Each structure stands twice: as C-alpha cells, then as structure tokens.
CSV table of C-alpha atoms in Angstrom, one decimal:
chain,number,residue,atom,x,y,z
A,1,UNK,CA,3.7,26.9,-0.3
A,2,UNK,CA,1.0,25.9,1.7
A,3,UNK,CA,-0.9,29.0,1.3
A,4,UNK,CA,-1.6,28.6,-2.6
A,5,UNK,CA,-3.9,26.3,-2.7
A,6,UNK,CA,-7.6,26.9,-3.7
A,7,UNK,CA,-9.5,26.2,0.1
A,8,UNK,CA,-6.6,28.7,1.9
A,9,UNK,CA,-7.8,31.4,-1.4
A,10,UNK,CA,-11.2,31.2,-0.8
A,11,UNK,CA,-11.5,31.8,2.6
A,12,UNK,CA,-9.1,34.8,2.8
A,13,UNK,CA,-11.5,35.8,0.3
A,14,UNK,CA,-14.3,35.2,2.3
A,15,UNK,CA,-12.5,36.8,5.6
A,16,UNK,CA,-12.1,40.0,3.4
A,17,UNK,CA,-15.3,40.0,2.2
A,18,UNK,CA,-16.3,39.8,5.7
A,19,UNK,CA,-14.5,42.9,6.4
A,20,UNK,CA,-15.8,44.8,4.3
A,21,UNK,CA,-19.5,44.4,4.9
A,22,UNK,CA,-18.9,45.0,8.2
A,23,UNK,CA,-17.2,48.2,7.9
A,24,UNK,CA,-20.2,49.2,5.1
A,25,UNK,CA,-22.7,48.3,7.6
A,26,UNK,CA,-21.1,50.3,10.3
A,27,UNK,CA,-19.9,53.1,8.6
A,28,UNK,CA,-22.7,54.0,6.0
A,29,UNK,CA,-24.9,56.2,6.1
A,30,UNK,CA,-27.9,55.3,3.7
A,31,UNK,CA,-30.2,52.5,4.6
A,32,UNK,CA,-29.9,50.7,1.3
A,33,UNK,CA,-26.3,50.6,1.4
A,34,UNK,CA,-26.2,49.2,4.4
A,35,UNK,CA,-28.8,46.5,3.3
A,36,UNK,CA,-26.1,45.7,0.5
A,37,UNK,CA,-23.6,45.2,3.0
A,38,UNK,CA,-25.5,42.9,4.8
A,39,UNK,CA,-25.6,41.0,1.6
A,40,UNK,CA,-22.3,41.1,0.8
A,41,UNK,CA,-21.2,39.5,4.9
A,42,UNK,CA,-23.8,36.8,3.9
A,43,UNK,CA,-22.0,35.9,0.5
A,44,UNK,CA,-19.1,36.0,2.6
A,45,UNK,CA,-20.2,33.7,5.3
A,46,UNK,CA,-21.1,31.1,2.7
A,47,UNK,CA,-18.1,31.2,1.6
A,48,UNK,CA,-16.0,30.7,4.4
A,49,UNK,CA,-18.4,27.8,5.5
A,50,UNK,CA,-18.0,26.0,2.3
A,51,UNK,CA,-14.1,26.3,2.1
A,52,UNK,CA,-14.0,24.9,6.0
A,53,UNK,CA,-15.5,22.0,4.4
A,54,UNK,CA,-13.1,21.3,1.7
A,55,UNK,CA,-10.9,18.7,1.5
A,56,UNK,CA,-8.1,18.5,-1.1
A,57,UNK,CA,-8.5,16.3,-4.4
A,58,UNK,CA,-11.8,14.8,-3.1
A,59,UNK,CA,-15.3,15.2,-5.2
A,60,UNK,CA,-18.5,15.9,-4.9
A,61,UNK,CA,-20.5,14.4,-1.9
A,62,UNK,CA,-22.8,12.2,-4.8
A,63,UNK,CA,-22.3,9.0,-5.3
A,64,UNK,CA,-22.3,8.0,-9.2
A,65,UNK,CA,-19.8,6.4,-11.5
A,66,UNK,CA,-16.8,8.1,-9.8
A,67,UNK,CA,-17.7,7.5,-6.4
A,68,UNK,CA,-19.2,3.7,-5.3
A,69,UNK,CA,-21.5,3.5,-2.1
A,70,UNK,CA,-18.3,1.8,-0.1
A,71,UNK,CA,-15.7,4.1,-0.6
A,72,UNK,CA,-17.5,7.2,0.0
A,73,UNK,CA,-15.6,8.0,3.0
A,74,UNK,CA,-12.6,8.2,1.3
A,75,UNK,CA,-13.2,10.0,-1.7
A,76,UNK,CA,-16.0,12.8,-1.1
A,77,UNK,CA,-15.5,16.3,0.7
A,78,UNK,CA,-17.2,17.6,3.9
A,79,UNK,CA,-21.2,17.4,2.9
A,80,UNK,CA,-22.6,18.7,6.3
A,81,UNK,CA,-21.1,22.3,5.8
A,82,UNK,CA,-22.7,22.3,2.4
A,83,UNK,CA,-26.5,21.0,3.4
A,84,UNK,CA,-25.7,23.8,5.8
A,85,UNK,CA,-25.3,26.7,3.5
A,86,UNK,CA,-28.0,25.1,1.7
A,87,UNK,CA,-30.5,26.5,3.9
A,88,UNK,CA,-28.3,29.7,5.2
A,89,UNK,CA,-29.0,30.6,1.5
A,90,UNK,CA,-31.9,30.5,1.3
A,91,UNK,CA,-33.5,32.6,4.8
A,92,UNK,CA,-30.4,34.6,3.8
A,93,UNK,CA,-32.9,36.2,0.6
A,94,UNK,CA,-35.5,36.1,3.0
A,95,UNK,CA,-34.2,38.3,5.3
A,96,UNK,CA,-33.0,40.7,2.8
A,97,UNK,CA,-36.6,40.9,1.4
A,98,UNK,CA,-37.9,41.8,4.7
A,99,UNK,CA,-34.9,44.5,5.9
A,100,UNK,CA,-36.0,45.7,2.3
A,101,UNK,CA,-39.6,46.6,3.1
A,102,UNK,CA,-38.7,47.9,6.5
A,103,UNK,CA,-36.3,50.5,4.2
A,104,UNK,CA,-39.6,51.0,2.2
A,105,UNK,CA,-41.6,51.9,5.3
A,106,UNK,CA,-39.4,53.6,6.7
A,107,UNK,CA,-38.8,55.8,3.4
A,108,UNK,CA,-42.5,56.2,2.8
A,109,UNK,CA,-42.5,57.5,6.5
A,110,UNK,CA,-40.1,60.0,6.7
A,111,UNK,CA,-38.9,60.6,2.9
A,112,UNK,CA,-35.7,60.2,3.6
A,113,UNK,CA,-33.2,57.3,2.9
A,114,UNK,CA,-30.4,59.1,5.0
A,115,UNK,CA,-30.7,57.0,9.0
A,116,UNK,CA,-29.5,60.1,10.6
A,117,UNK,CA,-32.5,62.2,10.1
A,118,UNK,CA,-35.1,59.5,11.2
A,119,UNK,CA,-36.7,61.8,14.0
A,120,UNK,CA,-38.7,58.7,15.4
A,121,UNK,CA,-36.3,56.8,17.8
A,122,UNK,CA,-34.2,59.9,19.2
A,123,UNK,CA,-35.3,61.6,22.5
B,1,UNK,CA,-13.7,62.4,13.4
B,2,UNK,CA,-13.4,60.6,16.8
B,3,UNK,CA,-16.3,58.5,15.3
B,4,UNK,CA,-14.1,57.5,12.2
B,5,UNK,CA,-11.1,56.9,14.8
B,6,UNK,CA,-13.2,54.0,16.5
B,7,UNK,CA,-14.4,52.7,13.5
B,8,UNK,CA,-11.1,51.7,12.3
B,9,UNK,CA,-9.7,50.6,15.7
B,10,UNK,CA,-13.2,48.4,15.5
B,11,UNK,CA,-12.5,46.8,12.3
B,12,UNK,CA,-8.5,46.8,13.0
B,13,UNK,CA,-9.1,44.4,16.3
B,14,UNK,CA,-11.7,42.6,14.0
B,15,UNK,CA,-9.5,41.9,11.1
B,16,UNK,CA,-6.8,40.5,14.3
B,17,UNK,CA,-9.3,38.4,15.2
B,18,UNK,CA,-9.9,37.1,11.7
B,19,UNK,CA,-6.2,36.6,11.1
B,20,UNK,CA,-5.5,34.8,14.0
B,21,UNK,CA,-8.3,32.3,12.5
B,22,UNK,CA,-7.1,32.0,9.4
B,23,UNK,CA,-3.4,31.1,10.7
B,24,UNK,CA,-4.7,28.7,13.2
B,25,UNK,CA,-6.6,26.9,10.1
B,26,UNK,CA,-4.8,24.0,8.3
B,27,UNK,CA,-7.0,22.2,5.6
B,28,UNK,CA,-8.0,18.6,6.5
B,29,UNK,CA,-7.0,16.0,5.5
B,30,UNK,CA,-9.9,13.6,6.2
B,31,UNK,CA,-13.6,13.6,7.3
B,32,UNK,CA,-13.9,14.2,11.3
B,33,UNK,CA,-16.6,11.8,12.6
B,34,UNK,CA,-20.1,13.2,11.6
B,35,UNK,CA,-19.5,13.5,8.3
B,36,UNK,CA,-17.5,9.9,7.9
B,37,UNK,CA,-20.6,8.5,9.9
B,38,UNK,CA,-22.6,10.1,6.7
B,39,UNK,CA,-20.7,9.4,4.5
B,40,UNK,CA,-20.8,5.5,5.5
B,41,UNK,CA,-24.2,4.6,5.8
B,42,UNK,CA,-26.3,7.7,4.6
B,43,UNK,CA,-26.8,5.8,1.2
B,44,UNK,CA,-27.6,2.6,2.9
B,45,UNK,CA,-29.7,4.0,5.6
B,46,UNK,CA,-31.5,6.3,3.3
B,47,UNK,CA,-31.3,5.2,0.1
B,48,UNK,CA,-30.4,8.8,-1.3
B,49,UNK,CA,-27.3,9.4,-4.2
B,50,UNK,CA,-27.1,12.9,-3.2
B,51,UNK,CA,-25.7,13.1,0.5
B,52,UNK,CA,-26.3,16.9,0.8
B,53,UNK,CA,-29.9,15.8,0.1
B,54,UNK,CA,-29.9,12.6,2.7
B,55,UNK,CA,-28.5,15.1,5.2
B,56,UNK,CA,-30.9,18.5,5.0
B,57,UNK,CA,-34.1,16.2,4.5
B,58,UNK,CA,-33.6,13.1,7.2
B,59,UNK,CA,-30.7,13.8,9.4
B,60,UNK,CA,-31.1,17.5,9.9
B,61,UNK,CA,-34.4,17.9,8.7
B,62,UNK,CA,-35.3,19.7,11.6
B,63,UNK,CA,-33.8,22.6,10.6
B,64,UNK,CA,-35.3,22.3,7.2
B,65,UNK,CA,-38.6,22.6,8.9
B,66,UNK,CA,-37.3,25.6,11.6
B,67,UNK,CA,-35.8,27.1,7.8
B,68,UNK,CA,-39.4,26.5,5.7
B,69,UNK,CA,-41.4,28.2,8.8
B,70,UNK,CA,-38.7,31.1,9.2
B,71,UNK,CA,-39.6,32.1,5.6
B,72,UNK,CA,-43.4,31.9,5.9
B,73,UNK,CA,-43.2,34.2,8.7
B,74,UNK,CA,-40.6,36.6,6.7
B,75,UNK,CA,-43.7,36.2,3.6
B,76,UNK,CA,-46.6,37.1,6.2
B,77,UNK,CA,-45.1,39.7,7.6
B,78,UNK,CA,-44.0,41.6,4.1
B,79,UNK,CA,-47.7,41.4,3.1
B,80,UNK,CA,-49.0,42.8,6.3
B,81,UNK,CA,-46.1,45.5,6.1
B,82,UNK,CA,-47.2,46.5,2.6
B,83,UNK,CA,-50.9,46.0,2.5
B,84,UNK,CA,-52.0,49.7,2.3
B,85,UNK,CA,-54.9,51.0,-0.5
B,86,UNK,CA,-56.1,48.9,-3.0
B,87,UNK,CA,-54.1,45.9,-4.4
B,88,UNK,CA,-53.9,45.8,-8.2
B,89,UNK,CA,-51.7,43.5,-10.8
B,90,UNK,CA,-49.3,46.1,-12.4
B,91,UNK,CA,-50.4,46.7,-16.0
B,92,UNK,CA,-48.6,49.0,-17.9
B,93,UNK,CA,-49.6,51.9,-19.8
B,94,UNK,CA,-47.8,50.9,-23.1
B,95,UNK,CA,-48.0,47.5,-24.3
B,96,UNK,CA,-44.9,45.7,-24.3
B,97,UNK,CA,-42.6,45.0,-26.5
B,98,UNK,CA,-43.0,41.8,-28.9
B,99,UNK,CA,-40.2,40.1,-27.7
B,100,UNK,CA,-41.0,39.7,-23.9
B,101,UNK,CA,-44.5,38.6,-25.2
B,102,UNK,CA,-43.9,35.8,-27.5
B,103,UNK,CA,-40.7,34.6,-25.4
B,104,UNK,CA,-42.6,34.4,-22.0
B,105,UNK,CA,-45.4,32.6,-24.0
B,106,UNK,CA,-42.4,29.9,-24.8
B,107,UNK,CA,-40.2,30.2,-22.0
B,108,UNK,CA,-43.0,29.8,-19.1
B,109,UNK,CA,-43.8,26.5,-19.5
B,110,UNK,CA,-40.1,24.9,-20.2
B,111,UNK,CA,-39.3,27.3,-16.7
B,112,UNK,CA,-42.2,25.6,-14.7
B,113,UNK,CA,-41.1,22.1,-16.2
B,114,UNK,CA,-37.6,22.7,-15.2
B,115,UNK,CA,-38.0,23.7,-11.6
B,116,UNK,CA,-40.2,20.6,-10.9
B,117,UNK,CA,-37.8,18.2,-12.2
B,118,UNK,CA,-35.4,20.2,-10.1
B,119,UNK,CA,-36.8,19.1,-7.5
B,120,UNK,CA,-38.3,15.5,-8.2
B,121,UNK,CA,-35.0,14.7,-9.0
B,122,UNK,CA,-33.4,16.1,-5.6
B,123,UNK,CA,-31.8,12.9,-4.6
B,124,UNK,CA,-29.8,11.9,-7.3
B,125,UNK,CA,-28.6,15.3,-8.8
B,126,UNK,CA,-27.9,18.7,-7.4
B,127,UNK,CA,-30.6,20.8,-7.2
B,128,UNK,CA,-33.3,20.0,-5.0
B,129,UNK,CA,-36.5,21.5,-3.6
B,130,UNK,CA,-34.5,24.8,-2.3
B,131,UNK,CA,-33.1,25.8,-5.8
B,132,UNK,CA,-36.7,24.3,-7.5
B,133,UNK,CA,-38.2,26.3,-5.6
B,134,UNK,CA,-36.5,29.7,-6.6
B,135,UNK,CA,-36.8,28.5,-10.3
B,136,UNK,CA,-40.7,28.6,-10.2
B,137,UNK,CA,-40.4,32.1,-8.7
B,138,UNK,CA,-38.2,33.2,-11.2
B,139,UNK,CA,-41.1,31.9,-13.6
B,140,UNK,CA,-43.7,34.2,-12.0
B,141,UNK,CA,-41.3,37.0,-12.3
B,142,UNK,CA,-41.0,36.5,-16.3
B,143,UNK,CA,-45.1,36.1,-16.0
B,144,UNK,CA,-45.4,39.3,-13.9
B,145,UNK,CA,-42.9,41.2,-16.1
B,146,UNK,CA,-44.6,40.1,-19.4
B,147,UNK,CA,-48.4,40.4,-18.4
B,148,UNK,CA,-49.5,38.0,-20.9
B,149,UNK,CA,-52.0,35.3,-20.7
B,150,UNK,CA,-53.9,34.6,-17.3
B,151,UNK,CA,-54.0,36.3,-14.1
B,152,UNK,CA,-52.2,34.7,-11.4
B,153,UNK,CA,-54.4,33.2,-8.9
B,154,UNK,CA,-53.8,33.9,-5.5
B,155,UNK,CA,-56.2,31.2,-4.2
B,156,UNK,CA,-54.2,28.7,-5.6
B,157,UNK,CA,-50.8,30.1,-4.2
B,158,UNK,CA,-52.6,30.0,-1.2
B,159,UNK,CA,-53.9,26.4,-1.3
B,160,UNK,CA,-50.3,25.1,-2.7
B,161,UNK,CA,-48.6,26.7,0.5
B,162,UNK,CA,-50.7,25.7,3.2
B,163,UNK,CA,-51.1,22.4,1.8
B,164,UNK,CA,-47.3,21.8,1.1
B,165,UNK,CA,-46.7,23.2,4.8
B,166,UNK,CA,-49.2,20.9,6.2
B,167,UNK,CA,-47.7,18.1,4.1
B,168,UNK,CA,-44.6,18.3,5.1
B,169,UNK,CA,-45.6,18.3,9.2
B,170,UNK,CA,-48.2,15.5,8.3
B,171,UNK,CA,-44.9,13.0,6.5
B,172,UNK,CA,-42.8,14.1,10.0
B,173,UNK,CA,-45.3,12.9,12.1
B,174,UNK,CA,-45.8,9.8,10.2
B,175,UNK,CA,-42.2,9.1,10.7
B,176,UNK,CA,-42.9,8.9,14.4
B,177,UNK,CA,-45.9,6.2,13.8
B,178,UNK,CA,-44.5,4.1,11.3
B,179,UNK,CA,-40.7,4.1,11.1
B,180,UNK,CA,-37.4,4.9,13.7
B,181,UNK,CA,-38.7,8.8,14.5
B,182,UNK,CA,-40.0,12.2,13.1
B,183,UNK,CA,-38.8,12.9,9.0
B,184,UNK,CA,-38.1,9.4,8.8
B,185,UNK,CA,-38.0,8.5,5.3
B,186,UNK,CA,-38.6,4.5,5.3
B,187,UNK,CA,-42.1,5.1,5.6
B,188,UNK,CA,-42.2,4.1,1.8
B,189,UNK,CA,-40.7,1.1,0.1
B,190,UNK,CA,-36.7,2.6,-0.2
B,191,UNK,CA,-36.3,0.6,-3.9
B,192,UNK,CA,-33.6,0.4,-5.6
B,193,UNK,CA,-30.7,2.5,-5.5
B,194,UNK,CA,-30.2,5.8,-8.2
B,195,UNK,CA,-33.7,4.9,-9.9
B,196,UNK,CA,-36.0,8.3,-10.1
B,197,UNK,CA,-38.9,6.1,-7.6
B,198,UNK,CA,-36.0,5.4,-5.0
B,199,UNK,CA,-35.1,6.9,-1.0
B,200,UNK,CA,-38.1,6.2,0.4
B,201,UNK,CA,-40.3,9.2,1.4
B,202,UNK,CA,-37.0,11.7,-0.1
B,203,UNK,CA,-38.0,12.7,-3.2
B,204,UNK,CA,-42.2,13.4,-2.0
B,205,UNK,CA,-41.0,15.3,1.0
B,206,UNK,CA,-38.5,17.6,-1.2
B,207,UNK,CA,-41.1,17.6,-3.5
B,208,UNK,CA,-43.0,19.8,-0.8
B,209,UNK,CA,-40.1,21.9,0.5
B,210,UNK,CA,-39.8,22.6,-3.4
B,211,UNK,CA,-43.8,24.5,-3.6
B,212,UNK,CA,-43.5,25.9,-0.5
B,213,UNK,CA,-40.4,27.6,-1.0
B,214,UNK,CA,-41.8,28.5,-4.6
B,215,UNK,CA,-44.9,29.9,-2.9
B,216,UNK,CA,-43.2,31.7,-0.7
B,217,UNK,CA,-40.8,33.4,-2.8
B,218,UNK,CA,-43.4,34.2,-5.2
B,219,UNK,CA,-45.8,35.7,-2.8
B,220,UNK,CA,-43.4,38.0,-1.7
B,221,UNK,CA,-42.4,38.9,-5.1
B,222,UNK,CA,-46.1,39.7,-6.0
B,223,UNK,CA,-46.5,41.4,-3.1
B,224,UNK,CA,-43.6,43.5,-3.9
B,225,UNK,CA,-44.9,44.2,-7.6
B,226,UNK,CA,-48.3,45.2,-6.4
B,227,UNK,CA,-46.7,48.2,-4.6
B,228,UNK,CA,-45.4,49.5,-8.1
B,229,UNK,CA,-48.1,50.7,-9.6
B,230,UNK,CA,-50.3,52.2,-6.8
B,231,UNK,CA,-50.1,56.2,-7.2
B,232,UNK,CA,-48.4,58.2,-4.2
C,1,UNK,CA,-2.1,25.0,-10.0
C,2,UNK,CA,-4.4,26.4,-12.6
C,3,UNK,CA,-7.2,26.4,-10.6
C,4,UNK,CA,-5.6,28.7,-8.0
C,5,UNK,CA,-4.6,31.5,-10.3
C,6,UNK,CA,-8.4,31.4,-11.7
C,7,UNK,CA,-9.4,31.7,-8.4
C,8,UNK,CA,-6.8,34.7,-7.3
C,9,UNK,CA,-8.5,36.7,-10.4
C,10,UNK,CA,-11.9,35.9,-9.4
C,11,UNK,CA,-11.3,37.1,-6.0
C,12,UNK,CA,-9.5,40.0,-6.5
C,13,UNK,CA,-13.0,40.9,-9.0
C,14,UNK,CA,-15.0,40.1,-6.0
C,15,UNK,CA,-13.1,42.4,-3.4
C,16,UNK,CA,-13.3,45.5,-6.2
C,17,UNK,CA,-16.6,45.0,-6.4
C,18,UNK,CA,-17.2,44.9,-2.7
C,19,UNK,CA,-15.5,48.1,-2.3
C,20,UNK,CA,-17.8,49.5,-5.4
C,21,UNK,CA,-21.1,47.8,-3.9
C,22,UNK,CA,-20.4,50.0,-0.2
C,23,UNK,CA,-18.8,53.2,-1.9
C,24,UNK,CA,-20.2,54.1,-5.3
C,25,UNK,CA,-22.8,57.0,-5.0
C,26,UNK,CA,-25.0,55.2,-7.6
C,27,UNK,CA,-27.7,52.7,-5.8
C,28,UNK,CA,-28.1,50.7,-8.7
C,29,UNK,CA,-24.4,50.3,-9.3
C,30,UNK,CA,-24.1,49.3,-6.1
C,31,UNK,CA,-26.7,46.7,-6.4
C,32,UNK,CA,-25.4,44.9,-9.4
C,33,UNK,CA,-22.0,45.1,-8.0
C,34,UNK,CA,-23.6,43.0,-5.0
C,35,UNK,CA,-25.0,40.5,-7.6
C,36,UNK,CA,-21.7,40.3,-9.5
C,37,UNK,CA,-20.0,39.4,-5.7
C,38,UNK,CA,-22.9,35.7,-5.0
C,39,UNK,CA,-22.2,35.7,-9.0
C,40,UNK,CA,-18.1,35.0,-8.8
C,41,UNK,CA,-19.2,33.1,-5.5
C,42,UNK,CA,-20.7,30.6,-6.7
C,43,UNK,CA,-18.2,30.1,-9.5
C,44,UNK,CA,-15.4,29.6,-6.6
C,45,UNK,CA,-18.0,26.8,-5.1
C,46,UNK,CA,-17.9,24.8,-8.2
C,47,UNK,CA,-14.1,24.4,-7.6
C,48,UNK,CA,-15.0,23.9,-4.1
C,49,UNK,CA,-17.0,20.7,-4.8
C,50,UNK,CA,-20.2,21.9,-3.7
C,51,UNK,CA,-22.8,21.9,-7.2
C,52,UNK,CA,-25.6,21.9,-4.8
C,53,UNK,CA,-24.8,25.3,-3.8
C,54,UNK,CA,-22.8,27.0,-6.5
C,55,UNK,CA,-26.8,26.5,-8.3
C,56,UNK,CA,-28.5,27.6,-5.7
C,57,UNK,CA,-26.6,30.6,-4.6
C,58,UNK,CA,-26.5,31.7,-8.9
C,59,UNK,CA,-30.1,31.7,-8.8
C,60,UNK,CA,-31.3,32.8,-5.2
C,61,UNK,CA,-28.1,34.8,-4.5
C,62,UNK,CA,-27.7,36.8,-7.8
C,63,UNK,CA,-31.1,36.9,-9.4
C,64,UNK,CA,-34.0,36.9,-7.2
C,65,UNK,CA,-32.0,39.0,-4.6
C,66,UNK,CA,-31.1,41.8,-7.6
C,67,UNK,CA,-34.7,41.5,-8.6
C,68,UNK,CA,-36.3,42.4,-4.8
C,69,UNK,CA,-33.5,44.9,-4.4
C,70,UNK,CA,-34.5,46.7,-8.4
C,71,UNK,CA,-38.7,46.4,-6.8
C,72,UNK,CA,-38.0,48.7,-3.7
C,73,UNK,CA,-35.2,50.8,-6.1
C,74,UNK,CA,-37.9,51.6,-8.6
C,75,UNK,CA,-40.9,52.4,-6.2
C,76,UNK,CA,-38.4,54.8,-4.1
C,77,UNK,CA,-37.6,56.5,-7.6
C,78,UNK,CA,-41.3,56.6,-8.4
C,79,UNK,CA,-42.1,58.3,-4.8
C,80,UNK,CA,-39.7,60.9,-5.6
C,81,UNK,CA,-40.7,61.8,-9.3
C,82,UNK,CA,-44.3,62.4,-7.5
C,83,UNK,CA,-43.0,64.6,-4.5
C-alpha cells in the first residue's frame, strides 16, 4: 500500500488544506477571515513543498556523526525545497502583517469589517 | 445562489486538478541533479555542516537578498500606513501583574542570548539567522507586553537595520573583488570543518540576515503596539 | 508504520481546524485555530526531515503571526467600544 506512507499523508494533507483556503478566501465574506485563509493556503503550501522533497528512510540534510561529508548523497533528503520554504516562511508573515493593516485602514475608514459594503471601489 | 453554484464548480475543477497531481506523484527514490550536485561538494566548497544553510546563504543567496529587501519594504510601508497622531509606547493604566514583571526581568536576557546563538551557530545546527531573527522579536514582544525597565530605542533599531542591510550588500560585493562572484563566502579563511569559526564568510553574513530580520520584525510589531493605545 | 498513524491523527486535527479557522463566527477562535494548523505543521516537518523549518515555522508561523493577528483584533475591538 503505496499510499500509507508518511510523504503520500502529508501532501494530501497539504492538497486539502489548500482547498480549503481557497474556498475561505473566495467564499467569505469578512476581511479577516479571509486574511486567515490566506494563512492557512500558505501553511499548506509549505507543506506540500517540503513533502515533494522527501525521500524515504533518508535524514536530515546536516552532516554530523550519522551522516560523513562523502556519503551525503546517499543518505540525506531533498535540501533545496527546504532552504526554499525557509524564506517562503518567512515574507509569508510579512505579507500577512501588511494585508493586516490594509484590514485596519480599511476598517478605520468605513467601520465595517463586512467587504460588501465598502462603498469606495463600486461605480 | 447562482454565486454559490460557481463557487463549487470552481473549487470542484480545482480539487480535479489537485488530484490529478497527487496521482501523477510517486515519491523518489534518489536526489535529481541539483540537489546531488549539493549534496557532493556543498561541504567542500563551502565549508558549511548545515546544507540548508550552504544553499539559502551562497548558492541561492540571491533570493535571500530579493527575500531581506521584500520585508523592509513590507516594514516601511506598515509604518507609513499607520503613522497617524502622536506615537506613544503603550503604558497601561493598571500596573501589571508581578509575574510578567519579575519573569520578563529574567527571561529577556536568556531570550536575547538564545536568538544570537541561533544564529552564530547557523551553519552547523538548525536554526539560523531567519528563525534568530524571529526569536529577538519575540523578545521585544515580552519587553513591550511587560513595560519594565528601559524604553526601547528606536535610534538603535534604526542603526542595527540599515547597517546590517548595508552589511550584507557590502560582503556580496566583496565576493565579486576577492573570491569566484557575488555572496561568495571564501572571502575569509574557510578553517576547519564543524568548528563554531568555520565556512568562511557563513556564519558573519547570517549573522546579518539574523538583525535584520529581528529589526524588521520588531519594527513592525512596535509599530503595531503604538496604534493600541492612541484614543479614537 | 507508527509514524503514519501519528501523522493520520495530526492531519485529520489540522483539517477540523481548517474548517473551524474559515467557519466559526468567533474571530479569535478562528485565529488560534489558524495557529493550531502552522502548530501541527511543523510537527509533520520534524517527521519530514526538515529541523530547519519545523523551528522556524513553530515560532514565525504560530507565534508571531497569532500575536500581529491578536494587535489588529484588539484595536478593532477598542474602535468599537468607543463608537
């Protein structure tokens, strides 16, 4: 059963999770949920990026007592995926932080958290 | 109704999408060719025990740099978006409790300790200058929430993120002038192998990455408390 | 084998709580919910190999996220108690 095993887990995790932030960000109504949603597609995008990288009963891309410098190649997993993610991780809070104080404008603007009774971009 | 129709046809073709993915993906079995190139010489070539470090700070430390200016733009623009009325440090009207006081007078310093070892020690143990650099702003959340002891100084956020910024294009460029091309990190002495004082220019240039990504983080988390206590 | 019932539980945790982060009326439920989601995340990364970011994301992902999110919570809160 091919389909037990912990990488195959994580990412239909991850493709779930990315389902459902997309249908909070679509569907919702109030601009802090769909803030949280956002969050949630990025946890879920991490995810899915760091179970492509994983390859079974290897270790941890450092080399120590476990792994020596000339058989690295055989024993680590993927480590460009993760120095990837790395980073993602970090803009990922960034961008939160400023959709955040947009909401917070926005709110202090028109009172309202609701996005269907912001007046200033119909016509 | 119609709306809520089209949203589920939406997210039905999406999830087909997804699942045709998932059932096209088979788990490898070994490294494709990057990452076996990396994982052959990235300890001889730069010196560094932790690969994810060797590979964000020389290989791709482009993107490192595009990642470090992405979030000084995110930190400008918050403070010009919330700079209205005067700027005032919270301080609340009751004193707080006992607890939060004496803790954050003997937490603070073990945190600040902890996130710079974090990320001197970047290239031998996880960690490194992204996660030391979200310790030390955890740190100035503790000192924002407890109000004890000195005010923070703005001037010297200031000074540590410009200079760390600058610090870290200045080591690039140096790369150019005296080694293979720009982040290269055998502009120093590369030593030996899993001592602290090893990988060349590594540990100095996460080092940076680590304040600026501190600063950063904490000046939008200031700017953030300041907005609390101004009246409506 | 182990490993991938652990990892079943934690993933069926995460997808309630996704479902409770997008639906539940409360904002600050909602919120933590999100936190509990990078929280179980980074738990599934440790079995994924990947230290460097199972710490990172449990600090950045479900701390100082939570914390910005509970900043603009509490000043919305405060502008309506003044309205």
């Amino acid at each position: 059963m091919k389909y037990f095993n912990i990488e195959y887990i994580s990412m239909a995790t991850g493709l779930f999770l990315f389902l459902v932030g997309l249908w909070g960000i679509i569907s919702q109504k109030n601009i802090i949920k769909i803030i949280i949603s956002f969050s949630v597609l990025d946890t879920s995008i991490h995810l899915i990026l760091v179970s492509i990288g994983y390859i079974r009963n290897k270790t941890a891309p450092i080399i120590d007592g476990v792994v020596s410098k000339t058989d690295a190649a055989t024993k680590i997993v993927d480590p460009l995926p993760q120095a990837l993610v790395l980073t993602a991780i970090v803009i990922g809070v960034g961008v939160t932080a400023l959709m955040l104080t947009y909401a917070l404008r926005m709110y202090s603007e028109n009172k309202t958290l609701e996005i269907n009774k912001y007046k200033s971009l119909k016509w | 109704m119609i709306r809520n129709s089209i949203l589920i046809l939406l997210i039905a073709g999406m999830a087909w999408i997804l699942f045709q993915e998932f059932s096209a993906y088979h788990g490898a079995d070994k490294l494709n060719s990057i990452s076996e190139y990396y994982a052959k010489n990235a300890p001889t070539e730069t010196g560094a025990a932790n690969l994810v470090t060797a590979i964000v700070v020389t290989y791709r430390g482009f993107d490192t740099l595009g990642e470090v200016t992405i979030l000084f733009l995110t930190a400008a623009i918050i403070g010009f978006m919330i700079s209205t009325g005067k700027k005032t440090d919270r301080k609340p009207e009751q004193s707080n409790s006992e607890l939060l006081e004496t803790a954050s007078n003997v937490l603070l310093p073990i945190l600040i300790l902890v996130g710079v070892y974090i990320f001197i020690n970047g290239h031998l143990t996880p960690g490194g200058g992204f996660l030391g650099g979200a310790v030390l702003a955890s740190a100035i959340i503790l000192w924002l929430m407890s109000a004890t002891g000195p005010k923070i100084s703005h001037a010297l956020l200031e000074v540590t993120e410009a200079f760390s910024g600058f610090g870290f294009v200045i080591l690039g460029v140096l790369g150019i002038v005296l080694a293979g091309g720009f982040l290269d990190n055998k502009i120093l002495h590369l030593g030996t192998f899993g001592t602290l004082l090893s990988a060349g220019a590594i540990p100095v240039i996460y080092s940076l990455i680590g304040l600026k990504v501190g600063a950063e983080l904490s000046k939008i988390i200031i700017v953030l408390n300041q907005t609390q206590g101004e009246e409506k | 084998m182990m490993y991938s019932l652990i990892i079943i539980v934690m993933s069926l945790i995460m997808l309630v709580m996704a479902f409770m982060a997008i639906h539940h009326k409360n904002l600050q439920v909602a919120v933590i919910a999100s936190g509990i989601i990078s929280l179980f995340a980074s738990v599934i990364y440790i079995f994924l190999a990947a230290p460097d970011v199972a710490i990172t994301e449990a600090s950045i992902g479900s701390a100082l996220t939570v914390v910005i999110f509970f900043y603009v919570l509490n000043k919305i809160r405060q502008s309506d108690d003044t309205k």
